Amino acid sequence: MDAVLPVKSYEIISTNPATGEEIGRVPIGSADDVAAAVRDARKAFDGWRLTSFAERRRLVLAAREVILAEMDDIALLISRESGKPVAEAISMEIAPVLDLMRYLANSAEKLLRPQKIGIGLYGLLGRVSQVVYRPLGVVGIIPAWNYPFSIPLGEAVMALLAGNTVIIKPSELTPFVGLRIGAIFTKAGFPENAVQVVTGAGETGAALVAAAPDKIMFTGSVATGRKIAEAAAANLTSVVLELGGKDPMIVFEDANLDLASSAAVWGAFCNAGQSCSSVERLYVQSSVAEELTRMIVAKTKLLKVGAGDADDVSVGAMSSERQLKTVFDHVEEFRAAGATIETGGEMLVPGFNEPTERVETAGGLFYMPTVITGATNDMLPMQAETFGPTLPIATFETEEEAIRLANDSEFGLTASVWTRDGARGRRVAERIEAGTVCINEVLYTHGIAQTPWGGFKNSGRGRTHGREGLLELVQPQHIHTNRLAVLPDAWWMPYSSTAADAFRGFATHFAEGSPLKAMALMPRLWKRIRELMRFNKGR
Ligand code: NAD
């Protein structure tokens, strides 16, 4: 570490959670900085909204090339600032976002193509309707720290392709990754202020919301999501909220237990358990509980814990002391409530833990991957999001009970069902209250950019990814044309008894939707139109 410099109240010190080493310092953006950024973004929008899809596509693909050329360096930065292994930075952030960029660059135009809408019997009156998708303006992106590259970058790419300009306020724990995203867009040749990055903590995020951009894409905790929704309401700014999860994995006795146990280990401990879609609760049918637990414990004991730049490390550092403390508290709650810690259950305290074959922690923030049995839904950490390397296991007897336990949560982001019985997998999936339910798969679907991502219940509002996600970043405009604009409409003024008769006919014949019935209305309609023409003549 460099000589220790005094901390200024207007800067954030970014540190490597695996070592405590300072990475660098960034300014804390003030409300004035943020307001200026929004003004600049609005000016840039005037030009950017007019660019063709071909031009936007060209620039996004150029940004993709920049990432490919700098991949190892970017992965190392993500690892140093967030604590995750370099391998995971590539597999869970860089690869999926490159895929997203390719897919959306090539398909945004098609996904946002004007849509002709069938308007029923109004069509017989010579009317046509089309929906065109117009950009919103300035999109503010406020991400969490756990996927500091792929989430804000993916959202920015989607917003830009839809014709918006973007301001990113990265998490205070990962500001340099945020700045790197800005640098990638600049290198790719995006116009000035099409993408801006303003560093800072919660106050800077709040200032961005208060500066009334046209949309806020927020990823983070339920508590902050609530604050943002409240603050955004003052300007009626619409928000997408991607919030927490408490994802259940249900394993039936006919599941492939070897696969299910490996999936549980990856799903719970990937990113040191700091994924919104981590397996946070495992429910196993009691007849196979012992066998599945044995496999999970054995596989967990093989995982190496340490700084993310070593190739053989599977579980990296926790992102912050606050996060480490939550994990510590939850494991102690489990212990106190009578659950059994099968492996792990230990915080690795700098200076106390001797390096071993499995642990090379170099004084950072680490928690051993922990498997817990005897968990029940009335234990607090089975309800609150842990966001750490813990895998509590509970048992169930019947399908009905499994569904009830899985749904017994304020969250509903993702879930998984493990069974060889396809019909049961589908049946259970459709009864789970979650935005995504995987059958014989876990965690990774945020990486499929074609599919909608978002939560039920307190896990969020709105969607990112897929066509549904793209539609969050545009406003639909309905364009309605009267191709027979030579006659007055029967429903125009002034009203009369002829009008009332025609309107009754509309209610009883036209609104039925049957062309045959509507034909019977024609004489009354024509009488009414002639009345209006006589009235209007010469006035
Ligand atoms: P957080 O809510 O503490 O912070 C998230 C972001 O909000 C940060 O950039 C922060 O600076 C900013 N912020 C804080 N207060 C603010 C305010 N008043 N106004 C505006 N911005 C403010 O969350 P975190 O600890 O960074 O992230 C962890 C949470 O994120 C977990 O609950 C996790 O499940 C969730 N998450 C959800 C998804 C998803 O897709 N649903 C993805 C990743 C993470």
Coordinates of C-alpha atoms in Angstrom, one line a residue, residues 8-466:
K8 CA -10.9 14.1 2.3
S9 CA -14.7 14.4 2.7
Y10 CA -15.1 14.9 -1.0
E11 CA -13.4 11.7 -2.1
I12 CA -14.0 7.9 -1.9
I13 CA -11.1 5.6 -1.3
S14 CA -11.6 2.4 -3.2
T15 CA -9.9 -0.7 -1.7
N16 CA -9.2 -4.3 -2.6
P17 CA -11.4 -6.3 -0.2
A18 CA -9.0 -9.3 -0.5
T19 CA -6.0 -7.3 0.8
G20 CA -7.2 -4.0 2.2
E21 CA -4.8 -2.3 -0.3
E22 CA -5.9 1.1 -1.7
I23 CA -6.8 1.0 -5.4
G24 CA -7.3 4.8 -5.8
R25 CA -9.5 7.7 -4.9
V26 CA -12.4 9.3 -6.8
P27 CA -14.4 12.4 -6.2
I28 CA -17.8 12.4 -4.6
G29 CA -20.1 14.0 -7.2
S30 CA -22.2 16.9 -5.7
A31 CA -25.8 17.7 -6.5
D32 CA -24.4 20.5 -8.8
D33 CA -22.2 18.0 -10.7
V34 CA -25.1 15.7 -11.2
A35 CA -27.5 18.4 -12.3
A36 CA -24.8 19.6 -14.9
A37 CA -24.4 16.0 -16.1
V38 CA -28.2 15.7 -16.6
R39 CA -28.2 19.0 -18.5
D40 CA -25.3 17.8 -20.7
A41 CA -27.0 14.5 -21.3
R42 CA -30.2 16.3 -22.4
K43 CA -28.2 18.3 -25.0
A44 CA -26.4 15.1 -26.2
F45 CA -29.8 13.4 -26.5
D46 CA -30.9 15.9 -29.1
G47 CA -28.3 14.5 -31.4
W48 CA -28.2 10.9 -30.3
R49 CA -32.0 10.4 -30.7
L50 CA -31.6 11.1 -34.4
T51 CA -28.9 8.5 -35.0
S52 CA -29.9 5.5 -37.0
F53 CA -29.9 2.0 -35.5
A54 CA -27.1 1.1 -37.9
E55 CA -24.9 3.9 -36.3
R56 CA -25.8 2.8 -32.8
R57 CA -25.1 -0.8 -33.7
R58 CA -21.7 0.2 -35.1
L59 CA -20.7 2.0 -31.9
V60 CA -21.9 -0.7 -29.6
L61 CA -19.9 -3.3 -31.6
A62 CA -16.9 -1.0 -31.4
A63 CA -17.2 -0.9 -27.6
R64 CA -17.4 -4.7 -27.7
E65 CA -14.1 -4.8 -29.5
V66 CA -12.5 -2.5 -26.9
I67 CA -13.6 -4.9 -24.1
L68 CA -12.3 -7.9 -26.0
A69 CA -8.9 -6.2 -26.5
E70 CA -8.7 -5.2 -22.8
M71 CA -10.4 -8.2 -21.3
D72 CA -7.7 -9.5 -19.0
D73 CA -7.0 -6.0 -17.6
I74 CA -10.8 -5.3 -17.1
A75 CA -11.2 -8.7 -15.4
L76 CA -8.3 -8.0 -13.0
L77 CA -9.8 -4.6 -12.1
I78 CA -13.2 -6.2 -11.4
S79 CA -11.5 -8.8 -9.3
R80 CA -9.4 -6.3 -7.4
E81 CA -12.3 -3.9 -6.6
S82 CA -15.0 -6.4 -5.9
G83 CA -13.1 -9.4 -4.5
K84 CA -14.4 -12.0 -7.0
P85 CA -12.0 -14.4 -8.7
V86 CA -10.7 -13.2 -12.1
A87 CA -12.1 -16.3 -13.7
E88 CA -15.6 -15.4 -12.4
A89 CA -15.2 -11.8 -13.6
I90 CA -14.7 -13.3 -17.1
S91 CA -17.4 -16.0 -16.9
M92 CA -20.1 -14.1 -15.0
E93 CA -19.5 -10.5 -16.2
I94 CA -17.5 -10.1 -19.3
A95 CA -18.7 -13.0 -21.3
P96 CA -22.4 -12.4 -20.7
V97 CA -22.2 -8.7 -21.4
L98 CA -20.3 -9.3 -24.6
D99 CA -23.1 -11.7 -25.6
L100 CA -25.7 -9.0 -24.6
M101 CA -23.9 -6.4 -26.7
R102 CA -23.8 -8.6 -29.8
Y103 CA -27.4 -9.7 -29.4
L104 CA -28.9 -6.3 -28.8
A105 CA -26.8 -4.5 -31.3
N106 CA -28.1 -6.9 -33.9
S107 CA -31.7 -7.1 -32.8
A108 CA -32.7 -3.8 -31.1
E109 CA -34.0 -2.4 -34.4
K110 CA -36.2 -5.5 -35.0
L111 CA -37.4 -5.5 -31.3
L112 CA -38.4 -1.9 -31.6
R113 CA -39.8 -2.0 -35.1
P114 CA -43.1 -0.1 -35.4
Q115 CA -46.0 -2.5 -34.7
K116 CA -49.3 -2.5 -36.6
I117 CA -52.2 -3.0 -34.2
G118 CA -55.4 -4.7 -35.1
I119 CA -58.2 -2.4 -34.1
G120 CA -61.2 -4.5 -34.8
L121 CA -64.3 -2.9 -36.4
Y122 CA -62.6 0.6 -36.4
G123 CA -60.6 -0.8 -39.3
L124 CA -63.8 -1.1 -41.3
L125 CA -64.3 2.6 -40.7
G126 CA -61.0 3.2 -42.6
R127 CA -58.8 3.6 -39.5
V128 CA -55.3 2.2 -38.9
S129 CA -53.2 2.2 -35.8
Q130 CA -49.5 1.8 -35.4
V131 CA -47.2 1.9 -32.3
V132 CA -43.8 3.5 -32.7
Y133 CA -41.2 3.4 -29.9
R134 CA -39.6 6.7 -29.0
P135 CA -36.6 7.1 -26.7
L136 CA -37.2 8.5 -23.2
G137 CA -34.3 11.0 -23.0
V138 CA -31.8 10.7 -20.1
V139 CA -31.6 7.3 -18.3
G140 CA -29.9 7.3 -14.8
I141 CA -28.3 4.0 -13.9
I142 CA -27.6 3.3 -10.2
P143 CA -26.1 -0.2 -9.8
A144 CA -24.9 -2.3 -6.9
W145 CA -21.3 -3.5 -6.4
N146 CA -21.8 -7.2 -6.9
Y147 CA -21.8 -7.2 -10.7
P148 CA -20.2 -3.8 -11.2
F149 CA -19.3 -4.2 -14.8
S150 CA -22.0 -6.3 -16.5
I151 CA -25.1 -4.8 -14.9
P152 CA -24.5 -1.1 -15.5
L153 CA -22.8 -1.7 -18.9
G154 CA -25.6 -4.0 -20.1
E155 CA -28.3 -1.5 -19.0
A156 CA -26.3 1.4 -20.6
V157 CA -26.0 -0.5 -23.9
M158 CA -29.8 -1.2 -24.0
A159 CA -30.6 2.4 -23.2
L160 CA -28.3 3.8 -25.9
L161 CA -29.6 1.4 -28.5
A162 CA -33.1 2.6 -27.7
G163 CA -31.9 6.2 -28.4
N164 CA -31.3 7.5 -24.9
T165 CA -28.3 9.1 -23.3
V166 CA -27.0 7.7 -20.0
I167 CA -25.6 8.7 -16.7
I168 CA -24.1 6.0 -14.5
K169 CA -23.6 6.5 -10.7
P170 CA -21.5 3.4 -9.9
S171 CA -21.5 1.9 -6.4
E172 CA -19.1 3.6 -3.9
L173 CA -17.5 0.2 -3.5
T174 CA -16.6 -0.2 -7.2
P175 CA -16.1 3.3 -8.7
F176 CA -13.1 2.4 -10.8
V177 CA -15.0 -0.3 -12.6
G178 CA -17.7 2.3 -13.3
L179 CA -15.1 4.8 -14.7
R180 CA -13.7 2.0 -16.9
I181 CA -17.2 1.5 -18.4
G182 CA -17.2 5.3 -19.3
A183 CA -13.7 4.9 -20.8
I184 CA -14.8 2.0 -23.0
F185 CA -17.7 4.1 -24.5
T186 CA -15.3 7.0 -25.1
K187 CA -12.7 4.8 -26.8
A188 CA -15.4 3.2 -29.0
G189 CA -16.2 6.7 -30.3
F190 CA -19.6 7.5 -28.7
P191 CA -20.4 11.2 -29.0
E192 CA -19.5 13.4 -26.0
N193 CA -21.9 13.0 -23.1
A194 CA -23.8 10.1 -24.6
V195 CA -22.5 8.3 -21.5
Q196 CA -21.3 10.0 -18.4
V197 CA -20.1 8.4 -15.1
V198 CA -20.5 10.4 -11.9
T199 CA -18.8 8.8 -8.9
G200 CA -20.1 9.0 -5.4
A201 CA -22.1 7.2 -2.7
G202 CA -25.8 7.3 -1.7
E203 CA -26.1 11.1 -1.7
T204 CA -24.8 11.3 -5.3
G205 CA -27.3 8.6 -6.2
A206 CA -30.1 10.6 -4.5
A207 CA -29.0 13.7 -6.3
L208 CA -29.3 11.9 -9.6
V209 CA -32.8 10.9 -8.8
A210 CA -33.6 14.4 -7.7
A211 CA -32.2 15.8 -11.0
A212 CA -35.2 14.2 -12.7
P213 CA -33.8 12.1 -15.5
D214 CA -36.4 10.4 -17.6
K215 CA -35.9 7.0 -16.1
I216 CA -34.0 5.4 -13.2
M217 CA -32.6 1.9 -13.5
F218 CA -31.8 0.9 -10.0
T219 CA -30.1 -2.3 -8.7
G220 CA -29.7 -2.7 -5.0
S221 CA -31.4 -3.3 -1.7
V222 CA -35.1 -3.1 -0.9
A223 CA -34.5 -0.3 1.5
T224 CA -32.8 1.9 -1.0
G225 CA -35.2 0.9 -3.7
R226 CA -38.0 2.2 -1.5
K227 CA -36.2 5.5 -1.0
I228 CA -35.6 5.9 -4.7
A229 CA -39.3 5.1 -5.6
E230 CA -40.4 7.7 -3.1
A231 CA -38.0 10.4 -4.3
A232 CA -38.7 9.6 -8.0
A233 CA -42.4 10.1 -7.3
A234 CA -41.8 13.8 -6.7
N235 CA -41.0 14.2 -10.5
L236 CA -43.1 11.2 -11.6
T237 CA -39.9 9.7 -12.8
S238 CA -40.4 6.1 -13.7
V239 CA -38.1 3.5 -12.1
V240 CA -37.1 0.0 -12.7
L241 CA -36.1 -1.6 -9.4
E242 CA -33.9 -4.7 -9.4
L243 CA -33.8 -5.6 -5.7
G244 CA -32.9 -8.5 -3.4
G245 CA -33.6 -12.2 -3.5
K246 CA -33.9 -15.2 -1.2
D247 CA -33.8 -17.8 -3.9
P248 CA -35.1 -21.3 -3.1
M249 CA -33.7 -24.4 -4.7
I250 CA -36.1 -27.4 -4.5
V251 CA -34.6 -30.8 -4.9
F252 CA -37.0 -33.8 -5.4
E253 CA -36.0 -37.3 -4.6
D254 CA -35.9 -38.3 -8.3
A255 CA -33.4 -35.5 -9.2
N256 CA -29.9 -36.2 -10.5
L257 CA -28.3 -35.6 -7.1
D258 CA -24.7 -35.4 -8.4
L259 CA -25.7 -32.5 -10.7
A260 CA -28.0 -30.9 -8.1
S261 CA -25.2 -30.9 -5.4
S262 CA -22.7 -29.3 -7.8
A263 CA -25.3 -26.8 -8.8
A264 CA -26.1 -26.0 -5.2
V265 CA -22.4 -25.4 -4.4
W266 CA -21.9 -23.1 -7.4
G267 CA -25.3 -21.4 -6.9
A268 CA -24.6 -20.6 -3.3
F269 CA -20.9 -19.8 -3.3
C270 CA -20.3 -18.1 -6.7
N271 CA -19.3 -14.5 -6.2
A272 CA -18.9 -15.5 -2.5
G273 CA -22.7 -15.8 -2.4
Q274 CA -23.2 -12.1 -3.3
S275 CA -25.6 -12.6 -6.2
C276 CA -29.2 -11.5 -6.1
S277 CA -30.0 -14.9 -7.6
S278 CA -27.7 -17.0 -5.3
V279 CA -29.2 -20.1 -3.9
E280 CA -30.0 -18.8 -0.4
R281 CA -32.2 -21.7 0.7
L282 CA -32.2 -25.3 -0.3
Y283 CA -35.3 -27.5 0.3
V284 CA -34.6 -31.2 -0.3
Q285 CA -37.1 -34.1 -0.1
S286 CA -36.3 -35.8 3.2
S287 CA -35.8 -39.3 1.6
V288 CA -32.6 -38.0 -0.2
A289 CA -31.6 -35.2 2.3
E290 CA -28.7 -37.2 3.8
E291 CA -27.2 -38.2 0.5
L292 CA -27.5 -34.7 -1.1
T293 CA -26.0 -33.1 2.0
R294 CA -23.1 -35.5 2.1
M295 CA -22.3 -34.7 -1.6
I296 CA -22.7 -30.9 -1.0
V297 CA -20.4 -30.9 2.1
A298 CA -17.7 -33.0 0.3
K299 CA -17.7 -30.7 -2.7
T300 CA -17.7 -27.5 -0.5
K301 CA -14.6 -28.8 1.4
L302 CA -12.7 -28.8 -1.9
L303 CA -13.2 -25.1 -2.6
K304 CA -10.2 -22.9 -2.2
V305 CA -10.7 -19.5 -0.5
G306 CA -8.5 -16.5 -1.2
A307 CA -7.7 -13.4 -3.3
G308 CA -9.3 -13.5 -6.7
D309 CA -6.1 -13.2 -8.8
A310 CA -5.1 -16.9 -8.1
D311 CA -6.4 -19.2 -10.8
D312 CA -7.3 -22.0 -8.3
V313 CA -9.4 -19.8 -6.0
S314 CA -13.1 -20.5 -6.2
V315 CA -14.4 -18.3 -3.3
G316 CA -13.1 -14.8 -3.2
A317 CA -13.4 -12.0 -0.7
M318 CA -16.6 -10.5 0.7
S319 CA -17.1 -7.0 -0.7
S320 CA -17.2 -5.1 2.5
E321 CA -17.1 -5.3 6.3
R322 CA -20.8 -4.6 6.4
Q323 CA -21.5 -7.6 4.2
L324 CA -19.1 -9.8 6.2
K325 CA -20.8 -8.8 9.4
T326 CA -24.3 -9.8 8.0
V327 CA -23.0 -13.2 7.1
F328 CA -21.4 -13.7 10.5
D329 CA -24.6 -12.6 12.2
H330 CA -26.8 -14.9 10.1
V331 CA -24.6 -18.0 10.8
E332 CA -24.6 -17.2 14.5
E333 CA -28.4 -16.9 14.3
F334 CA -28.6 -20.3 12.7
R335 CA -26.4 -21.8 15.4
A336 CA -28.4 -20.2 18.2
A337 CA -31.7 -21.5 16.6
G338 CA -30.3 -25.0 16.8
A339 CA -29.2 -25.6 13.1
T340 CA -26.0 -27.5 12.5
I341 CA -23.0 -26.1 10.8
E342 CA -21.7 -29.0 8.6
T343 CA -18.7 -27.1 7.3
G344 CA -17.4 -23.5 7.3
G345 CA -19.1 -21.2 9.8
E346 CA -15.9 -19.2 10.2
M347 CA -14.9 -15.7 9.5
L348 CA -11.3 -15.5 8.4
V349 CA -9.9 -12.7 10.5
P350 CA -6.7 -11.0 9.3
G351 CA -3.7 -12.0 11.3
F352 CA -5.5 -14.8 13.1
N353 CA -6.0 -17.5 10.5
E354 CA -2.9 -19.3 9.5
P355 CA -2.7 -19.8 5.7
T356 CA -3.6 -23.5 4.9
E357 CA -3.9 -25.5 1.7
R358 CA -7.5 -24.1 1.3
V359 CA -7.1 -20.6 2.6
E360 CA -4.8 -17.9 1.4
T361 CA -6.4 -14.7 2.7
A362 CA -3.7 -12.1 2.9
G363 CA -5.6 -10.1 5.5
G364 CA -8.8 -9.4 3.6
L365 CA -12.5 -9.9 4.2
F366 CA -13.3 -13.6 3.9
Y367 CA -15.9 -16.0 5.1
M368 CA -15.6 -19.8 4.6
P369 CA -18.2 -21.4 2.4
T370 CA -20.7 -22.7 4.9
V371 CA -23.2 -25.5 4.7
I372 CA -26.0 -25.6 7.4
T373 CA -28.5 -28.4 8.0
G374 CA -31.6 -28.4 10.2
A375 CA -32.7 -25.0 8.9
T376 CA -36.4 -24.1 9.1
N377 CA -38.3 -21.2 7.7
D378 CA -39.0 -19.7 11.1
M379 CA -35.2 -19.0 11.5
L380 CA -34.5 -15.3 10.7
P381 CA -31.7 -16.0 8.1
M382 CA -34.2 -18.1 6.1
Q383 CA -36.2 -15.0 5.6
A384 CA -33.7 -12.1 5.4
E385 CA -31.2 -11.9 2.4
T386 CA -27.8 -13.1 3.6
F387 CA -25.8 -12.3 0.5
G388 CA -22.9 -14.4 1.5
P389 CA -21.3 -17.9 1.1
T390 CA -23.9 -19.8 3.2
L391 CA -26.1 -22.7 2.1
P392 CA -28.8 -23.6 4.6
I393 CA -30.6 -26.8 3.9
A394 CA -34.2 -27.6 5.0
T395 CA -36.3 -30.7 4.2
F396 CA -39.8 -31.3 2.9
E397 CA -42.1 -34.3 2.5
T398 CA -44.5 -33.4 -0.3
E399 CA -44.6 -31.3 -3.5
E400 CA -47.3 -29.1 -1.9
E401 CA -45.0 -28.4 1.2
A402 CA -42.0 -27.6 -1.0
I403 CA -44.1 -25.0 -2.9
R404 CA -45.4 -23.5 0.3
L405 CA -41.9 -23.2 1.9
A406 CA -40.4 -21.7 -1.3
N407 CA -43.1 -19.1 -1.5
D408 CA -42.9 -18.2 2.2
S409 CA -40.8 -15.2 1.5
E410 CA -41.1 -11.4 0.9
F411 CA -38.8 -12.0 -2.1
G412 CA -39.4 -13.5 -5.5
L413 CA -36.4 -13.1 -7.9
T414 CA -35.4 -16.5 -9.0
A415 CA -35.9 -20.1 -7.9
S416 CA -35.0 -23.6 -9.2
V417 CA -36.7 -27.0 -9.2
W418 CA -34.7 -30.2 -9.6
T419 CA -36.5 -33.3 -10.8
R420 CA -36.3 -35.8 -13.6
D421 CA -40.1 -35.6 -14.0
G422 CA -40.6 -32.9 -16.7
A423 CA -44.3 -32.5 -15.9
R424 CA -43.7 -32.0 -12.2
G425 CA -40.8 -29.5 -12.9
R426 CA -43.2 -27.4 -15.0
R427 CA -46.1 -27.7 -12.6
V428 CA -44.0 -26.6 -9.6
A429 CA -42.3 -23.8 -11.6
E430 CA -45.6 -22.3 -12.5
R431 CA -46.7 -22.1 -8.9
I432 CA -43.4 -20.5 -7.6
E433 CA -43.7 -16.8 -7.1
A434 CA -40.5 -15.7 -8.8
G435 CA -39.6 -13.7 -11.9
T436 CA -37.4 -16.6 -13.2
V437 CA -37.8 -20.3 -12.3
C438 CA -35.1 -22.7 -13.6
I439 CA -35.8 -26.4 -14.0
N440 CA -32.6 -28.4 -13.4
E441 CA -30.4 -25.3 -13.6
V442 CA -29.4 -22.4 -11.2
L443 CA -28.5 -18.8 -11.1
Y444 CA -27.1 -18.0 -14.5
T445 CA -30.1 -16.7 -16.4
H446 CA -29.2 -13.0 -16.0
G447 CA -26.6 -14.0 -18.6
I448 CA -29.3 -14.7 -21.2
A449 CA -29.9 -11.2 -22.6
Q450 CA -32.9 -12.4 -24.7
T451 CA -34.9 -13.2 -21.6
P452 CA -36.6 -10.8 -19.2
W453 CA -35.0 -10.3 -15.8
G454 CA -36.8 -9.0 -12.8
G455 CA -38.6 -9.9 -9.6
F456 CA -42.0 -10.6 -8.1
K457 CA -43.0 -9.3 -4.7
N458 CA -40.2 -7.2 -3.0
S459 CA -37.6 -8.4 -5.5
G460 CA -38.5 -5.5 -7.7
R461 CA -40.5 -3.7 -10.3
G462 CA -40.1 -3.7 -14.0
R463 CA -37.7 -5.7 -16.1
T464 CA -34.2 -5.5 -17.7
H465 CA -33.1 -7.7 -20.6
G466 CA -35.2 -9.1 -23.4

